[in-house]
GROMACS .gro file of C-alpha atoms in nm:
model
  139
    1MET     CA    1  -0.072   0.099   1.809
    2THR     CA    2   0.219   0.153   1.572
    3VAL     CA    3   0.228   0.443   1.325
    4ILE     CA    4   0.442   0.374   1.017
    5ASN     CA    5   0.543   0.641   0.766
    6ALA     CA    6   0.527   0.488   0.414
    7LYS     CA    7   0.716   0.775   0.249
    8ASN     CA    8   0.990   0.643   0.016
    9LEU     CA    9   0.935   0.280   0.118
   10ILE     CA   10   0.910  -0.001  -0.138
   11LEU     CA   11   0.546  -0.110  -0.142
   12GLY     CA   12   0.598  -0.487  -0.155
   13ARG     CA   13   0.853  -0.494   0.125
   14LEU     CA   14   0.640  -0.259   0.333
   15ALA     CA   15   0.328  -0.470   0.276
   16SER     CA   16   0.496  -0.797   0.371
   17SER     CA   17   0.636  -0.647   0.691
   18VAL     CA   18   0.302  -0.492   0.788
   19ALA     CA   19   0.115  -0.816   0.709
   20LYS     CA   20   0.348  -1.018   0.928
   21ARG     CA   21   0.315  -0.776   1.219
   22ALA     CA   22  -0.065  -0.765   1.183
   23LEU     CA   23  -0.081  -1.146   1.194
   24LEU     CA   24   0.108  -1.130   1.524
   25GLY     CA   25  -0.167  -0.908   1.668
   26GLU     CA   26  -0.020  -0.560   1.629
   27SER     CA   27  -0.246  -0.265   1.532
   28ILE     CA   28  -0.086  -0.060   1.257
   29GLU     CA   29  -0.165   0.284   1.114
   30LEU     CA   30   0.007   0.357   0.780
   31VAL     CA   31   0.044   0.726   0.692
   32ASN     CA   32   0.160   0.890   0.366
   33CYS     CA   33   0.048   0.586   0.163
   34GLU     CA   34   0.050   0.784  -0.159
   35GLN     CA   35   0.428   0.835  -0.125
   36ALA     CA   36   0.517   0.465  -0.119
   37VAL     CA   37   0.703   0.354  -0.432
   38ILE     CA   38   0.703   0.061  -0.672
   39THR     CA   39   1.017  -0.028  -0.866
   40GLY     CA   40   1.019  -0.067  -1.241
   41ASN     CA   41   0.969   0.112  -1.569
   42LYS     CA   42   0.700   0.379  -1.538
   43LYS     CA   43   0.526   0.303  -1.870
   44TRP     CA   44   0.521  -0.070  -1.802
   45LEU     CA   45   0.388  -0.030  -1.446
   46ILE     CA   46   0.112   0.209  -1.550
   47ALA     CA   47   0.008  -0.023  -1.834
   48ARG     CA   48   0.013  -0.325  -1.600
   49TYR     CA   49  -0.204  -0.167  -1.333
   50ARG     CA   50  -0.439  -0.011  -1.589
   51GLN     CA   51  -0.488  -0.353  -1.753
   52ARG     CA   52  -0.556  -0.504  -1.411
   53ARG     CA   53  -0.809  -0.230  -1.337
   54GLU     CA   54  -0.991  -0.277  -1.669
   55ARG     CA   55  -1.007  -0.657  -1.643
   56GLY     CA   56  -1.354  -0.808  -1.605
   57THR     CA   57  -1.681  -0.618  -1.606
   58PRO     CA   58  -1.794  -0.314  -1.406
   59THR     CA   59  -2.072  -0.509  -1.236
   60GLN     CA   60  -1.917  -0.849  -1.173
   61GLY     CA   61  -1.554  -0.764  -1.096
   62PRO     CA   62  -1.278  -0.824  -1.015
   63PHE     CA   63  -1.263  -0.483  -0.850
   64PHE     CA   64  -0.931  -0.305  -0.806
   65PRO     CA   65  -0.908   0.016  -0.604
   66ARG     CA   66  -0.802   0.350  -0.747
   67GLN     CA   67  -0.752   0.551  -0.427
   68PRO     CA   68  -0.394   0.531  -0.288
   69GLU     CA   69  -0.490   0.421   0.064
   70ARG     CA   70  -0.713   0.143  -0.072
   71PHE     CA   71  -0.446   0.045  -0.327
   72VAL     CA   72  -0.192  -0.005  -0.046
   73LYS     CA   73  -0.441  -0.194   0.171
   74ARG     CA   74  -0.524  -0.425  -0.123
   75THR     CA   75  -0.151  -0.498  -0.158
   76ILE     CA   76  -0.133  -0.586   0.211
   77ARG     CA   77  -0.443  -0.802   0.173
   78GLY     CA   78  -0.264  -1.003  -0.095
   79MET     CA   79  -0.005  -1.104   0.164
   80LEU     CA   80  -0.261  -1.225   0.419
   81PRO     CA   81  -0.488  -1.529   0.427
   82TYR     CA   82  -0.780  -1.287   0.404
   83LYS     CA   83  -1.042  -1.555   0.337
   84LYS     CA   84  -0.977  -1.708   0.679
   85GLU     CA   85  -1.075  -1.562   1.014
   86LEU     CA   86  -0.715  -1.501   1.123
   87GLY     CA   87  -0.637  -1.307   0.804
   88ARG     CA   88  -0.960  -1.103   0.819
   89ALA     CA   89  -0.882  -1.003   1.178
   90ALA     CA   90  -0.525  -0.909   1.081
   91LEU     CA   91  -0.648  -0.697   0.789
   92GLY     CA   92  -0.887  -0.520   1.024
   93ARG     CA   93  -0.592  -0.418   1.242
   94VAL     CA   94  -0.432  -0.230   0.950
   95THR     CA   95  -0.547   0.122   0.864
   96CYS     CA   96  -0.408   0.326   0.573
   97HIS     CA   97  -0.418   0.705   0.536
   98VAL     CA   98  -0.329   0.959   0.269
   99GLY     CA   99  -0.108   1.215   0.438
  100ILE     CA  100  -0.105   1.238   0.816
  101PRO     CA  101  -0.451   1.269   0.974
  102PRO     CA  102  -0.496   1.524   1.256
  103PHE     CA  103  -0.538   1.262   1.530
  104LEU     CA  104  -0.195   1.114   1.446
  105GLU     CA  105   0.004   1.438   1.407
  106GLY     CA  106   0.176   1.429   1.747
  107LYS     CA  107   0.259   1.057   1.737
  108GLN     CA  108   0.603   0.908   1.685
  109LEU     CA  109   0.637   0.793   1.322
  110GLU     CA  110   0.823   0.469   1.263
  111THR     CA  111   0.988   0.355   0.941
  112ILE     CA  112   1.096   0.014   0.815
  113GLN     CA  113   1.467   0.017   0.731
  114GLU     CA  114   1.463  -0.295   0.513
  115ALA     CA  115   1.191  -0.142   0.292
  116GLY     CA  116   1.371   0.185   0.216
  117ILE     CA  117   1.462   0.293  -0.137
  118GLU     CA  118   1.823   0.353  -0.029
  119ARG     CA  119   1.894  -0.018  -0.079
  120LEU     CA  120   1.795  -0.008  -0.448
  121SER     CA  121   2.050  -0.024  -0.726
  122THR     CA  122   1.802   0.118  -0.978
  123THR     CA  123   1.654   0.463  -1.009
  124LYS     CA  124   1.340   0.336  -1.182
  125ILE     CA  125   1.073   0.402  -0.922
  126VAL     CA  126   0.712   0.513  -0.949
  127SER     CA  127   0.504   0.644  -0.660
  128VAL     CA  128   0.167   0.495  -0.572
  129LYS     CA  129   0.015   0.840  -0.629
  130VAL     CA  130   0.124   0.842  -0.996
  131ILE     CA  131  -0.010   0.492  -1.059
  132CYS     CA  132  -0.342   0.565  -0.890
  133HIS     CA  133  -0.376   0.893  -1.080
  134SER     CA  134  -0.321   0.709  -1.409
  135MET     CA  135  -0.602   0.466  -1.315
  136GLY     CA  136  -0.840   0.756  -1.253
  137ALA     CA  137  -0.803   0.845  -0.885
  138SER     CA  138  -0.938   1.185  -0.791
  139GLN     CA  139  -0.642   1.286  -0.573
   0.00000   0.00000   0.00000
C-alpha cells in the first residue's frame, strides 16, 4: 500500500499518475485531498465547476460530487476505463481522505515530483477545498 500526500500537487497530473499505478495493481491511499490544486483563474474555475454541478436534474443526474475526497476520486475515475472490469478494480484500489486519518499517521508519506506546483510558471492556482466549498460542500 502506498500513501501519497496530495498537498500542493496539481490535480490532473496527480490523478493521471495515480490512475496509471492503480491499473498496474498498486493499492493507493491519497491523503490531504482538499489541498490539491487546480491551475487557472479562480472566477473561471468556480463558474466552470458550478455549471457542471448544476447541469441536469437532481433526480436523473449527471451527479457531480461536492466533498473534496469524492471530487478527487471522480477526477481519477475520469482517467480510468471505469465501465470495464479492469478499471472498476483499479478504482477500488484507490482511497481518498481529507486530512490524514489516524490509521495512516505513522506511515511514510510519498509525493509525486512531476505533479508539484514548483514546476508552474503561473501563480493562478485554486485549491480543491475552495472549489468544493463554492459548490456547497460542508467542510
